[in-house]
PDB file of C-alpha atoms and ligand atoms in Angstrom:
ATOM      1  CA  MET A 744      11.327 -26.151  -4.489  1.00 90.00           C
ATOM      2  CA  PRO A 745       9.995 -23.692  -1.446  1.00 93.00           C
ATOM      3  CA  ASN A 746       7.358 -20.539  -2.720  1.00 96.00           C
ATOM      4  CA  PRO A 747       9.187 -17.728  -4.058  1.00 97.00           C
ATOM      5  CA  LEU A 748       8.995 -15.413  -1.263  1.00 98.00           C
ATOM      6  CA  PHE A 749       9.771 -17.746   0.963  1.00 98.00           C
ATOM      7  CA  GLY A 750      12.534 -16.030   3.183  1.00 98.00           C
ATOM      8  CA  LYS A 751      11.804 -12.718   0.884  1.00 98.00           C
ATOM      9  CA  ASP A 752      12.557  -9.270   1.650  1.00 98.00           C
ATOM     10  CA  VAL A 753       9.466  -6.346   0.851  1.00 98.00           C
ATOM     11  CA  VAL A 754      11.095  -3.442   0.209  1.00 98.00           C
ATOM     12  CA  SER A 755      10.062  -2.529  -2.870  1.00 98.00           C
ATOM     13  CA  ILE A 756       7.547  -3.649  -5.439  1.00 97.00           C
ATOM     14  CA  ARG A 757       9.817  -3.397  -8.140  1.00 95.00           C
ATOM     15  CA  ASP A 758      11.640  -6.367  -6.573  1.00 97.00           C
ATOM     16  CA  PHE A 759       8.358  -8.643  -7.846  1.00 98.00           C
ATOM     17  CA  THR A 760       7.078  -9.831 -10.770  1.00 97.00           C
ATOM     18  CA  ARG A 761       3.795 -10.497 -11.903  1.00 97.00           C
ATOM     19  CA  SER A 762       4.392 -14.154 -11.625  1.00 98.00           C
ATOM     20  CA  ASP A 763       4.492 -13.567  -7.794  1.00 98.00           C
ATOM     21  CA  PHE A 764       1.340 -12.193  -7.686  1.00 98.00           C
ATOM     22  CA  GLU A 765      -0.521 -14.344  -9.016  1.00 98.00           C
ATOM     23  CA  THR A 766       1.165 -16.903  -5.852  1.00 98.00           C
ATOM     24  CA  ILE A 767       0.115 -13.785  -3.159  1.00 98.00           C
ATOM     25  CA  PHE A 768      -3.678 -13.531  -5.238  1.00 98.00           C
ATOM     26  CA  GLU A 769      -3.884 -17.339  -4.828  1.00 98.00           C
ATOM     27  CA  ALA A 770      -2.242 -17.560  -1.600  1.00 98.00           C
ATOM     28  CA  VAL A 771      -4.685 -15.229  -0.236  1.00 98.00           C
ATOM     29  CA  THR A 772      -7.912 -17.208  -1.634  1.00 97.00           C
ATOM     30  CA  LYS A 773      -6.628 -19.979  -0.134  1.00 97.00           C
ATOM     31  CA  ILE A 774      -5.953 -18.649   3.605  1.00 98.00           C
ATOM     32  CA  SER A 775      -9.451 -16.894   2.987  1.00 97.00           C
ATOM     33  CA  SER A 776     -11.302 -20.140   2.702  1.00 97.00           C
ATOM     34  CA  MET A 777      -9.037 -22.060   5.736  1.00 97.00           C
ATOM     35  CA  PRO A 778     -11.016 -23.270   8.869  1.00 96.00           C
ATOM     36  CA  PRO A 779      -9.535 -21.267  12.176  1.00 93.00           C
ATOM     37  CA  LYS A 780      -8.536 -24.869  13.553  1.00 93.00           C
ATOM     38  CA  GLU A 781      -5.898 -24.878  10.008  1.00 95.00           C
ATOM     39  CA  ARG A 782      -5.243 -21.357  10.062  1.00 97.00           C
ATOM     40  CA  ARG A 783      -2.938 -20.989  13.105  1.00 96.00           C
ATOM     41  CA  PHE A 784      -0.220 -23.706  11.608  1.00 97.00           C
ATOM     42  CA  LEU A 785       1.382 -21.347   9.666  1.00 98.00           C
ATOM     43  CA  ALA A 786       2.958 -18.997  11.999  1.00 98.00           C
ATOM     44  CA  GLU A 787       2.728 -21.152  14.982  1.00 97.00           C
ATOM     45  CA  GLY A 788       5.133 -20.164  17.754  1.00 97.00           C
ATOM     46  CA  ARG A 789       6.280 -17.224  15.345  1.00 98.00           C
ATOM     47  CA  ILE A 790       7.151 -13.807  16.083  1.00 98.00           C
ATOM     48  CA  LEU A 791       6.372 -10.652  14.248  1.00 98.00           C
ATOM     49  CA  GLY A 792       8.438  -7.975  15.115  1.00 98.00           C
ATOM     50  CA  LEU A 793       6.603  -4.770  13.871  1.00 97.00           C
ATOM     51  CA  ILE A 794       8.887  -1.167  14.690  1.00 96.00           C
ATOM     52  CA  PHE A 795       7.018   2.394  13.619  1.00 95.00           C
ATOM     53  CA  TYR A 796       7.966   5.491  13.548  1.00 93.00           C
ATOM     54  CA  GLU A 797       5.375   7.222  12.286  1.00 93.00           C
ATOM     55  CA  PRO A 798       2.093   6.620  12.810  1.00 90.00           C
ATOM     56  CA  SER A 799      -0.194   4.090  11.209  1.00 91.00           C
ATOM     57  CA  SER A 800      -3.542   2.300  12.272  1.00 91.00           C
ATOM     58  CA  ARG A 801      -4.609   0.084   9.519  1.00 94.00           C
ATOM     59  CA  THR A 802      -0.728  -1.245   8.424  1.00 95.00           C
ATOM     60  CA  ARG A 803       0.227  -1.844  11.535  1.00 96.00           C
ATOM     61  CA  LEU A 804      -3.463  -3.333  12.733  1.00 97.00           C
ATOM     62  CA  SER A 805      -3.893  -5.499   9.574  1.00 98.00           C
ATOM     63  CA  PHE A 806      -0.086  -7.066  10.018  1.00 98.00           C
ATOM     64  CA  GLU A 807      -0.992  -7.585  13.814  1.00 98.00           C
ATOM     65  CA  SER A 808      -4.459  -9.163  12.393  1.00 98.00           C
ATOM     66  CA  ALA A 809      -3.149 -11.435  10.177  1.00 98.00           C
ATOM     67  CA  MET A 810       0.217 -12.656  12.238  1.00 98.00           C
ATOM     68  CA  TYR A 811      -2.593 -13.520  15.069  1.00 98.00           C
ATOM     69  CA  SER A 812      -5.050 -15.131  12.991  1.00 98.00           C
ATOM     70  CA  ILE A 813      -2.320 -17.272  11.582  1.00 98.00           C
ATOM     71  CA  GLY A 814      -0.977 -18.276  15.202  1.00 98.00           C
ATOM     72  CA  GLY A 815       1.633 -16.584  15.674  1.00 98.00           C
ATOM     73  CA  HIS A 816       2.399 -13.360  18.145  1.00 98.00           C
ATOM     74  CA  CYS A 817       3.282  -9.803  17.772  1.00 98.00           C
ATOM     75  CA  ILE A 818       5.690  -7.842  19.309  1.00 97.00           C
ATOM     76  CA  GLY A 819       6.522  -3.960  18.155  1.00 93.00           C
ATOM     77  CA  ILE A 820       7.739  -0.537  19.324  1.00 91.00           C
ATOM     78  CA  THR A 821       5.208   1.317  18.050  1.00 83.00           C
ATOM     79  CA  ASP A 822       5.472   4.842  20.241  1.00 79.00           C
ATOM     80  CA  PRO A 823       9.558   5.943  19.198  1.00 76.00           C
ATOM     81  CA  SER A 824       8.962   7.627  22.632  1.00 77.00           C
ATOM     82  CA  THR A 825       8.352   4.719  24.958  1.00 72.00           C
ATOM     83  CA  ALA A 826      11.649   2.822  23.391  1.00 75.00           C
ATOM     84  CA  SER A 827      15.289   3.304  23.896  1.00 76.00           C
ATOM     85  CA  ILE A 828      15.281   5.161  20.475  1.00 72.00           C
ATOM     86  CA  GLU A 829      14.292   8.102  22.876  1.00 70.00           C
ATOM     87  CA  LYS A 830      17.750   7.807  24.900  1.00 75.00           C
ATOM     88  CA  GLY A 831      19.082   7.943  21.676  1.00 73.00           C
ATOM     89  CA  GLU A 832      19.381   4.757  20.561  1.00 75.00           C
ATOM     90  CA  ASN A 833      20.238   4.813  16.524  1.00 88.00           C
ATOM     91  CA  PHE A 834      17.938   3.171  13.970  1.00 91.00           C
ATOM     92  CA  THR A 835      20.458   0.690  13.101  1.00 93.00           C
ATOM     93  CA  ASP A 836      21.018  -0.955  16.178  1.00 93.00           C
ATOM     94  CA  THR A 837      17.168  -0.762  17.545  1.00 93.00           C
ATOM     95  CA  VAL A 838      17.002  -2.771  14.057  1.00 96.00           C
ATOM     96  CA  ILE A 839      19.540  -5.417  14.747  1.00 96.00           C
ATOM     97  CA  VAL A 840      19.006  -5.959  18.053  1.00 95.00           C
ATOM     98  CA  VAL A 841      14.640  -6.264  17.068  1.00 95.00           C
ATOM     99  CA  SER A 842      15.792  -8.797  14.364  1.00 96.00           C
ATOM    100  CA  GLY A 843      17.440 -11.091  16.761  1.00 97.00           C
ATOM    101  CA  TYR A 844      13.708 -11.793  18.866  1.00 97.00           C
ATOM    102  CA  VAL A 845      11.754 -12.051  16.254  1.00 98.00           C
ATOM    103  CA  ASP A 846      11.533 -14.262  13.080  1.00 98.00           C
ATOM    104  CA  LEU A 847      10.098 -11.633  10.551  1.00 98.00           C
ATOM    105  CA  LEU A 848      10.237  -7.824  10.516  1.00 98.00           C
ATOM    106  CA  VAL A 849       7.641  -5.043   9.763  1.00 98.00           C
ATOM    107  CA  ILE A 850       9.134  -1.260   9.093  1.00 97.00           C
ATOM    108  CA  ARG A 851       7.463   1.994   9.084  1.00 96.00           C
ATOM    109  CA  HIS A 852      10.125   4.576   9.044  1.00 95.00           C
ATOM    110  CA  PRO A 853       9.634   8.438   7.442  1.00 93.00           C
ATOM    111  CA  ARG A 854      13.338   8.640   5.674  1.00 93.00           C
ATOM    112  CA  GLU A 855      13.501   7.362   2.008  1.00 95.00           C
ATOM    113  CA  GLY A 856      15.721   4.291   1.826  1.00 96.00           C
ATOM    114  CA  ALA A 857      15.692   3.473   5.136  1.00 95.00           C
ATOM    115  CA  ALA A 858      13.640  -0.010   4.497  1.00 97.00           C
ATOM    116  CA  ARG A 859      16.737  -1.377   2.262  1.00 97.00           C
ATOM    117  CA  TYR A 860      18.829  -0.289   4.587  1.00 97.00           C
ATOM    118  CA  ALA A 861      16.751  -2.292   8.030  1.00 97.00           C
ATOM    119  CA  ALA A 862      16.977  -4.935   5.152  1.00 98.00           C
ATOM    120  CA  ASP A 863      20.631  -5.303   5.132  1.00 97.00           C
ATOM    121  CA  ILE A 864      21.419  -5.018   8.391  1.00 97.00           C
ATOM    122  CA  SER A 865      18.338  -7.377   9.712  1.00 97.00           C
ATOM    123  CA  GLU A 866      19.252 -11.421  10.288  1.00 92.00           C
ATOM    124  CA  LYS A 867      15.746 -11.909   9.798  1.00 98.00           C
ATOM    125  CA  PRO A 868      13.565 -10.607   6.388  1.00 98.00           C
ATOM    126  CA  VAL A 869      12.025  -7.373   6.240  1.00 98.00           C
ATOM    127  CA  ILE A 870       8.763  -5.819   4.990  1.00 98.00           C
ATOM    128  CA  ASN A 871       8.483  -2.207   4.529  1.00 98.00           C
ATOM    129  CA  ALA A 872       5.799  -1.602   6.205  1.00 98.00           C
ATOM    130  CA  GLY A 873       6.446   2.746   4.262  1.00 98.00           C
ATOM    131  CA  SER A 874       9.296   4.401   3.771  1.00 97.00           C
ATOM    132  CA  GLY A 875       9.016   8.005   3.919  1.00 96.00           C
ATOM    133  CA  ALA A 876       7.379   9.410   0.343  1.00 96.00           C
ATOM    134  CA  GLU A 877       9.140   6.322  -1.279  1.00 96.00           C
ATOM    135  CA  GLU A 878       7.178   3.450  -1.029  1.00 97.00           C
ATOM    136  CA  HIS A 879       4.425   1.544   0.480  1.00 98.00           C
ATOM    137  CA  PRO A 880       5.343  -2.349  -1.109  1.00 98.00           C
ATOM    138  CA  THR A 881       2.327  -4.318   0.925  1.00 98.00           C
ATOM    139  CA  GLN A 882      -0.533  -1.538   0.573  1.00 98.00           C
ATOM    140  CA  ALA A 883       0.906  -1.971  -3.371  1.00 98.00           C
ATOM    141  CA  MET A 884       0.217  -5.703  -3.070  1.00 98.00           C
ATOM    142  CA  LEU A 885      -3.379  -4.916  -1.810  1.00 98.00           C
ATOM    143  CA  ASP A 886      -4.496  -2.171  -4.473  1.00 98.00           C
ATOM    144  CA  LEU A 887      -3.969  -5.297  -6.691  1.00 98.00           C
ATOM    145  CA  TYR A 888      -5.076  -7.767  -5.718  1.00 98.00           C
ATOM    146  CA  THR A 889      -8.976  -5.526  -4.464  1.00 98.00           C
ATOM    147  CA  ILE A 890      -8.473  -4.395  -8.270  1.00 98.00           C
ATOM    148  CA  TYR A 891      -8.067  -8.485  -9.813  1.00 98.00           C
ATOM    149  CA  ARG A 892     -10.930  -9.354  -7.084  1.00 98.00           C
ATOM    150  CA  GLU A 893     -13.585  -6.976  -8.209  1.00 98.00           C
ATOM    151  CA  LYS A 894     -12.451  -6.612 -11.493  1.00 98.00           C
ATOM    152  CA  LYS A 895     -10.950 -10.252 -12.302  1.00 98.00           C
ATOM    153  CA  ARG A 896      -8.626  -8.571 -14.237  1.00 98.00           C
ATOM    154  CA  ILE A 897      -5.760  -5.900 -14.403  1.00 97.00           C
ATOM    155  CA  ASP A 898      -4.716  -6.291 -18.038  1.00 96.00           C
ATOM    156  CA  GLY A 899      -6.955  -4.052 -19.883  1.00 96.00           C
ATOM    157  CA  LEU A 900      -8.159  -1.038 -17.588  1.00 97.00           C
ATOM    158  CA  THR A 901      -7.770   2.373 -17.611  1.00 98.00           C
ATOM    159  CA  ILE A 902      -6.673   3.076 -14.186  1.00 98.00           C
ATOM    160  CA  GLY A 903      -6.755   6.860 -12.928  1.00 98.00           C
ATOM    161  CA  ILE A 904      -5.145   7.627 -10.104  1.00 98.00           C
ATOM    162  CA  MET A 905      -5.812  11.120  -8.369  1.00 98.00           C
ATOM    163  CA  GLY A 906      -4.578  13.041  -5.508  1.00 98.00           C
ATOM    164  CA  ASP A 907      -1.266  13.553  -3.857  1.00 97.00           C
ATOM    165  CA  LEU A 908       0.980  12.202  -6.489  1.00 97.00           C
ATOM    166  CA  ARG A 909       3.914  13.999  -5.545  1.00 96.00           C
ATOM    167  CA  TYR A 910       4.352  12.748  -2.050  1.00 96.00           C
ATOM    168  CA  SER A 911       1.820   9.564  -1.747  1.00 97.00           C
ATOM    169  CA  ARG A 912       3.959   6.878  -1.139  1.00 97.00           C
ATOM    170  CA  THR A 913       0.786   4.107  -2.070  1.00 98.00           C
ATOM    171  CA  VAL A 914       0.932   5.638  -5.773  1.00 97.00           C
ATOM    172  CA  TYR A 915       4.633   5.188  -6.095  1.00 96.00           C
ATOM    173  CA  SER A 916       4.675   0.866  -5.081  1.00 97.00           C
ATOM    174  CA  LEU A 917       1.379   1.042  -6.708  1.00 97.00           C
ATOM    175  CA  LEU A 918       2.662   2.421 -10.432  1.00 95.00           C
ATOM    176  CA  TYR A 919       5.645   0.416 -10.182  1.00 94.00           C
ATOM    177  CA  ALA A 920       3.177  -2.407  -9.753  1.00 95.00           C
ATOM    178  CA  LEU A 921       0.606  -1.511 -12.463  1.00 95.00           C
ATOM    179  CA  SER A 922       3.585  -1.288 -14.798  1.00 92.00           C
ATOM    180  CA  LYS A 923       4.059  -5.052 -15.146  1.00 93.00           C
ATOM    181  CA  TYR A 924       0.456  -5.233 -16.755  1.00 94.00           C
ATOM    182  CA  ASP A 925      -1.509  -3.759 -19.324  1.00 93.00           C
ATOM    183  CA  THR A 926      -3.374  -0.705 -18.416  1.00 95.00           C
ATOM    184  CA  LYS A 927      -3.893   2.712 -19.561  1.00 95.00           C
ATOM    185  CA  ILE A 928      -2.876   4.949 -16.606  1.00 95.00           C
ATOM    186  CA  ARG A 929      -5.110   9.123 -16.007  1.00 96.00           C
ATOM    187  CA  LEU A 930      -3.035  10.496 -13.324  1.00 95.00           C
ATOM    188  CA  ILE A 931      -5.579  13.212 -12.053  1.00 98.00           C
ATOM    189  CA  SER A 932      -4.044  16.039  -9.588  1.00 97.00           C
ATOM    190  CA  PRO A 933      -3.025  20.122  -9.455  1.00 96.00           C
ATOM    191  CA  PRO A 934       0.003  21.149 -11.034  1.00 95.00           C
ATOM    192  CA  GLU A 935       2.068  21.684  -7.744  1.00 94.00           C
ATOM    193  CA  LEU A 936       1.024  17.519  -7.017  1.00 96.00           C
ATOM    194  CA  LYS A 937       1.838  15.982  -9.528  1.00 95.00           C
ATOM    195  CA  LEU A 938       4.048  13.157 -10.118  1.00 93.00           C
ATOM    196  CA  ARG A 939       7.422  13.268  -8.619  1.00 92.00           C
ATOM    197  CA  PRO A 940      10.062  13.182 -12.654  1.00 86.00           C
ATOM    198  CA  ASP A 941      12.433  10.358 -10.462  1.00 79.00           C
ATOM    199  CA  ALA A 942       9.290   7.379 -11.122  1.00 77.00           C
ATOM    200  CA  LEU A 943       8.002   7.883 -14.599  1.00 72.00           C
ATOM    201  CA  ILE A 944      11.065   5.890 -15.856  1.00 67.00           C
ATOM    202  CA  ASP A 945       9.156   2.962 -14.628  1.00 70.00           C
ATOM    203  CA  VAL A 946       5.659   4.574 -15.214  1.00 71.00           C
ATOM    204  CA  ARG A 947       6.108   4.891 -19.217  1.00 69.00           C
ATOM    205  CA  LYS A 948       6.041   1.567 -19.461  1.00 68.00           C
ATOM    206  CA  SER A 949       2.600   2.189 -18.761  1.00 71.00           C
ATOM    207  CA  SER A 950       0.268   3.963 -21.362  1.00 87.00           C
ATOM    208  CA  TRP A 951      -0.156   7.075 -18.688  1.00 90.00           C
ATOM    209  CA  THR A 952      -1.480  11.176 -19.436  1.00 92.00           C
ATOM    210  CA  GLN A 953      -1.507  13.849 -16.695  1.00 93.00           C
ATOM    211  CA  HIS A 954      -4.348  15.739 -16.350  1.00 97.00           C
ATOM    212  CA  SER A 955      -5.255  17.907 -13.773  1.00 96.00           C
ATOM    213  CA  ARG A 956      -9.274  17.250 -13.745  1.00 97.00           C
ATOM    214  CA  LEU A 957     -11.749  13.924 -13.090  1.00 98.00           C
ATOM    215  CA  ASP A 958     -13.961  15.589 -15.325  1.00 97.00           C
ATOM    216  CA  GLU A 959     -11.644  15.153 -18.040  1.00 97.00           C
ATOM    217  CA  VAL A 960     -11.016  11.590 -17.502  1.00 98.00           C
ATOM    218  CA  ILE A 961     -13.909   9.750 -15.628  1.00 98.00           C
ATOM    219  CA  SER A 962     -15.710   8.851 -18.109  1.00 98.00           C
ATOM    220  CA  GLU A 963     -12.564   6.023 -19.415  1.00 98.00           C
ATOM    221  CA  LEU A 964     -12.208   4.927 -16.025  1.00 98.00           C
ATOM    222  CA  ASP A 965     -12.000   1.154 -14.727  1.00 98.00           C
ATOM    223  CA  VAL A 966     -10.831   2.029 -11.497  1.00 98.00           C
ATOM    224  CA  LEU A 967     -10.068   5.537  -9.166  1.00 98.00           C
ATOM    225  CA  TYR A 968      -7.349   5.353  -6.803  1.00 98.00           C
ATOM    226  CA  VAL A 969      -7.608   8.303  -4.227  1.00 98.00           C
ATOM    227  CA  THR A 970      -5.287   9.805  -2.418  1.00 98.00           C
ATOM    228  CA  ARG A 971      -5.492  12.107   0.424  1.00 97.00           C
ATOM    229  CA  ILE A 972      -2.824  15.288   0.697  1.00 97.00           C
ATOM    230  CA  GLN A 973       0.134  14.489   2.605  1.00 96.00           C
ATOM    231  CA  LYS A 974       0.367  16.958   4.889  1.00 95.00           C
ATOM    232  CA  GLU A 975       3.256  16.125   6.753  1.00 94.00           C
ATOM    233  CA  ARG A 976       5.409  15.381   3.610  1.00 95.00           C
ATOM    234  CA  PHE A 977       5.285  19.058   2.283  1.00 94.00           C
ATOM    235  CA  PRO A 978       8.558  21.841   3.039  1.00 91.00           C
ATOM    236  CA  ASP A 979       6.862  24.089   3.595  1.00 92.00           C
ATOM    237  CA  PRO A 980       3.192  24.869   5.347  1.00 92.00           C
ATOM    238  CA  ALA A 981       1.855  27.708   2.787  1.00 93.00           C
ATOM    239  CA  GLU A 982       2.307  24.871   0.009  1.00 91.00           C
ATOM    240  CA  TYR A 983      -0.110  22.779   2.164  1.00 94.00           C
ATOM    241  CA  GLN A 984      -2.543  25.850   2.150  1.00 94.00           C
ATOM    242  CA  ARG A 985      -1.690  26.136  -1.285  1.00 93.00           C
ATOM    243  CA  VAL A 986      -3.819  23.291  -2.568  1.00 94.00           C
ATOM    244  CA  LYS A 987      -5.608  21.942   1.017  1.00 94.00           C
ATOM    245  CA  GLY A 988      -9.566  20.955  -0.227  1.00 94.00           C
ATOM    246  CA  SER A 989      -8.310  21.112  -4.614  1.00 93.00           C
ATOM    247  CA  TYR A 990      -9.933  17.852  -5.098  1.00 96.00           C
ATOM    248  CA  TYR A 991     -12.471  16.060  -4.472  1.00 96.00           C
ATOM    249  CA  VAL A 992     -15.657  13.139  -5.351  1.00 98.00           C
ATOM    250  CA  ASP A 993     -18.958  13.446  -5.001  1.00 98.00           C
ATOM    251  CA  VAL A 994     -21.921  11.192  -5.637  1.00 98.00           C
ATOM    252  CA  SER A 995     -22.593  13.632  -8.952  1.00 98.00           C
ATOM    253  CA  ILE A 996     -19.534  13.446 -10.053  1.00 98.00           C
ATOM    254  CA  LEU A 997     -19.362   9.747 -10.249  1.00 98.00           C
ATOM    255  CA  GLU A 998     -22.898   9.794 -11.991  1.00 98.00           C
ATOM    256  CA  ARG A 999     -20.637  10.383 -15.099  1.00 98.00           C
ATOM    257  CA  GLY A1000     -18.875   7.568 -15.113  1.00 98.00           C
ATOM    258  CA  LYS A1001     -19.212   4.274 -15.937  1.00 98.00           C
ATOM    259  CA  SER A1002     -21.941   1.917 -13.921  1.00 97.00           C
ATOM    260  CA  ASP A1003     -18.637  -0.143 -12.665  1.00 98.00           C
ATOM    261  CA  LEU A1004     -16.804   1.983 -12.111  1.00 98.00           C
ATOM    262  CA  ILE A1005     -15.084   1.335  -8.730  1.00 98.00           C
ATOM    263  CA  VAL A1006     -13.359   3.627  -6.518  1.00 98.00           C
ATOM    264  CA  MET A1007     -10.270   2.900  -4.148  1.00 98.00           C
ATOM    265  CA  HIS A1008      -8.124   4.675  -1.804  1.00 98.00           C
ATOM    266  CA  PRO A1009      -5.752   3.478   1.256  1.00 98.00           C
ATOM    267  CA  LEU A1010      -7.180   5.179   3.731  1.00 98.00           C
ATOM    268  CA  PRO A1011      -6.855   7.563   5.890  1.00 97.00           C
ATOM    269  CA  ARG A1012      -8.991   9.917   4.308  1.00 97.00           C
ATOM    270  CA  VAL A1013      -9.319  13.740   4.781  1.00 96.00           C
ATOM    271  CA  ASP A1014     -12.253  15.217   2.382  1.00 95.00           C
ATOM    272  CA  GLU A1015     -11.001  13.620  -0.825  1.00 97.00           C
ATOM    273  CA  ILE A1016     -13.943  11.703  -1.264  1.00 98.00           C
ATOM    274  CA  LYS A1017     -17.197  13.232   0.389  1.00 98.00           C
ATOM    275  CA  PRO A1018     -19.172  11.117   2.888  1.00 98.00           C
ATOM    276  CA  GLU A1019     -22.068  11.094   0.874  1.00 98.00           C
ATOM    277  CA  VAL A1020     -20.319   8.355  -1.290  1.00 98.00           C
ATOM    278  CA  ASP A1021     -19.680   5.486   1.352  1.00 98.00           C
ATOM    279  CA  LYS A1022     -22.813   4.254   0.714  1.00 97.00           C
ATOM    280  CA  LEU A1023     -22.790   4.081  -3.559  1.00 98.00           C
ATOM    281  CA  PRO A1024     -22.105   0.452  -4.985  1.00 98.00           C
ATOM    282  CA  GLN A1025     -18.964   2.291  -6.642  1.00 98.00           C
ATOM    283  CA  ALA A1026     -17.363   2.196  -2.785  1.00 98.00           C
ATOM    284  CA  LYS A1027     -14.978  -0.110  -2.328  1.00 98.00           C
ATOM    285  CA  TYR A1028     -12.059   2.254   0.388  1.00 98.00           C
ATOM    286  CA  PHE A1029     -13.978   0.271   3.508  1.00 98.00           C
ATOM    287  CA  LEU A1030     -13.689  -3.406   1.617  1.00 98.00           C
ATOM    288  CA  GLN A1031     -10.027  -2.763   0.400  1.00 98.00           C
ATOM    289  CA  ALA A1032      -8.672  -2.142   4.593  1.00 98.00           C
ATOM    290  CA  LYS A1033     -10.645  -5.150   5.656  1.00 98.00           C
ATOM    291  CA  LEU A1034      -8.839  -7.241   2.597  1.00 98.00           C
ATOM    292  CA  GLY A1035      -5.808  -6.577   3.571  1.00 98.00           C
ATOM    293  CA  LYS A1036      -5.847  -8.643   7.096  1.00 98.00           C
ATOM    294  CA  ASP A1037      -6.302 -11.699   4.595  1.00 98.00           C
ATOM    295  CA  LEU A1038      -3.418 -10.442   2.370  1.00 98.00           C
ATOM    296  CA  ARG A1039      -1.278  -9.496   4.381  1.00 98.00           C
ATOM    297  CA  ALA A1040      -1.938 -13.285   6.263  1.00 98.00           C
ATOM    298  CA  ALA A1041      -1.225 -14.592   3.246  1.00 98.00           C
ATOM    299  CA  LEU A1042       2.178 -12.946   2.540  1.00 98.00           C
ATOM    300  CA  LEU A1043       3.375 -13.515   6.183  1.00 98.00           C
ATOM    301  CA  ALA A1044       2.594 -17.013   5.457  1.00 98.00           C
ATOM    302  CA  LEU A1045       4.653 -17.629   2.510  1.00 98.00           C
ATOM    303  CA  ILE A1046       7.649 -15.302   3.949  1.00 98.00           C
ATOM    304  CA  LEU A1047       7.838 -18.477   6.950  1.00 98.00           C
ATOM    305  CA  ASN A1048       6.418 -21.459   5.285  1.00 97.00           C
ATOM    306  CA  PRO A1049       8.653 -22.738   2.208  1.00 97.00           C
ATOM    307  CA  GLU A1050       5.826 -25.145   1.257  1.00 94.00           C
ATOM    308  CA  PHE A1051       3.233 -22.361   1.476  1.00 93.00           C
TER     309      PHE A1051
HETATM  310  C1  NCD B1543      -1.341   5.146   3.314  1.00 68.31           C
HETATM  311  C2  NCD B1543       0.050   5.565   3.849  1.00 68.31           C
HETATM  312  O1  NCD B1543       0.590   5.557   5.316  1.00 68.31           O
HETATM  313  O2  NCD B1543       1.233   6.819   3.337  1.00 68.31           O
HETATM  314  N1  NCD B1543      -1.655   4.984   4.184  1.00 68.31           N
HETATM  315  C3  NCD B1543      -2.604   3.494   4.717  1.00 68.31           C
HETATM  316  O3  NCD B1543      -1.222   2.696   4.533  1.00 68.31           O
HETATM  317  N2  NCD B1543      -3.301   3.119   4.555  1.00 68.31           N
HETATM  318  C4  NCD B1543      -1.367   6.280   2.848  1.00 68.31           C
HETATM  319  C5  NCD B1543      -1.761   8.044   3.727  1.00 68.31           C
HETATM  320  O4  NCD B1543      -1.416   8.003   4.732  1.00 68.31           O
HETATM  321  O5  NCD B1543      -2.179   8.621   3.154  1.00 68.31           O
END
């Protein structure tokens, strides 16, 4: 029996089960302790194609670094202005052509539905590295893994998710993933940035409440997950100006939380976590970003190797 992720697209986190998450967690542990020489056989001679229509630092670089670390190579379009897209080539043709050159594709696109569409037309498996405000499934895998690694469990935790809940795609993927566990969710945001109602279908499976202030819930949280305001997704710049700077985490609010609370953030951070928090033991966002390399190496190894 091949591993359950072999040859699979990663479009939505909703397509994955708890047992798939466990397979991924085990693979990360395994790959992290593998000597580099052995690791290099996992993608020897394989090519990863990256097509990024939106800016990225961590996601793209961690995928590239992950692929190199398991012996593979990367090619890609990371600046559409230097590719034939600039000459008017459409997304469909770009995906069809690039999928013929590679073993696996990673795509980031500003439109919801773009990753699903790409997976339908691509010859090779497609990994969604962010589809508009819709989803960012590999970030959710990383977020779950970070929680699991730090807390040794996911069931039974109280998880606060604070920030731009309206447009943050990482929040949606994380909430869908958490709906497969038994957690309490506290959603914290200014009223204008509340969760989009269409997402509540899945989130309702968890026990959740909505709040406008962090101090209402800080004392009960085991995990606080913060996101930046997604300025680029606001249809009206005046709306962004109204909510800009409306929430932040500092040392004094964390002093009122549990001593083993962990603070996470998909990054990039703008001003929603004060730099003074970085030196506290609660701050796990840089660790979270670092774990992204091995998490993605494990995911690539599982998709490329039936036996891994
Ligand atoms: C996130 C994204 O692109 O959605 N970044 C990331 O991949 N770590 C979060 C964000 O841009 O705010």
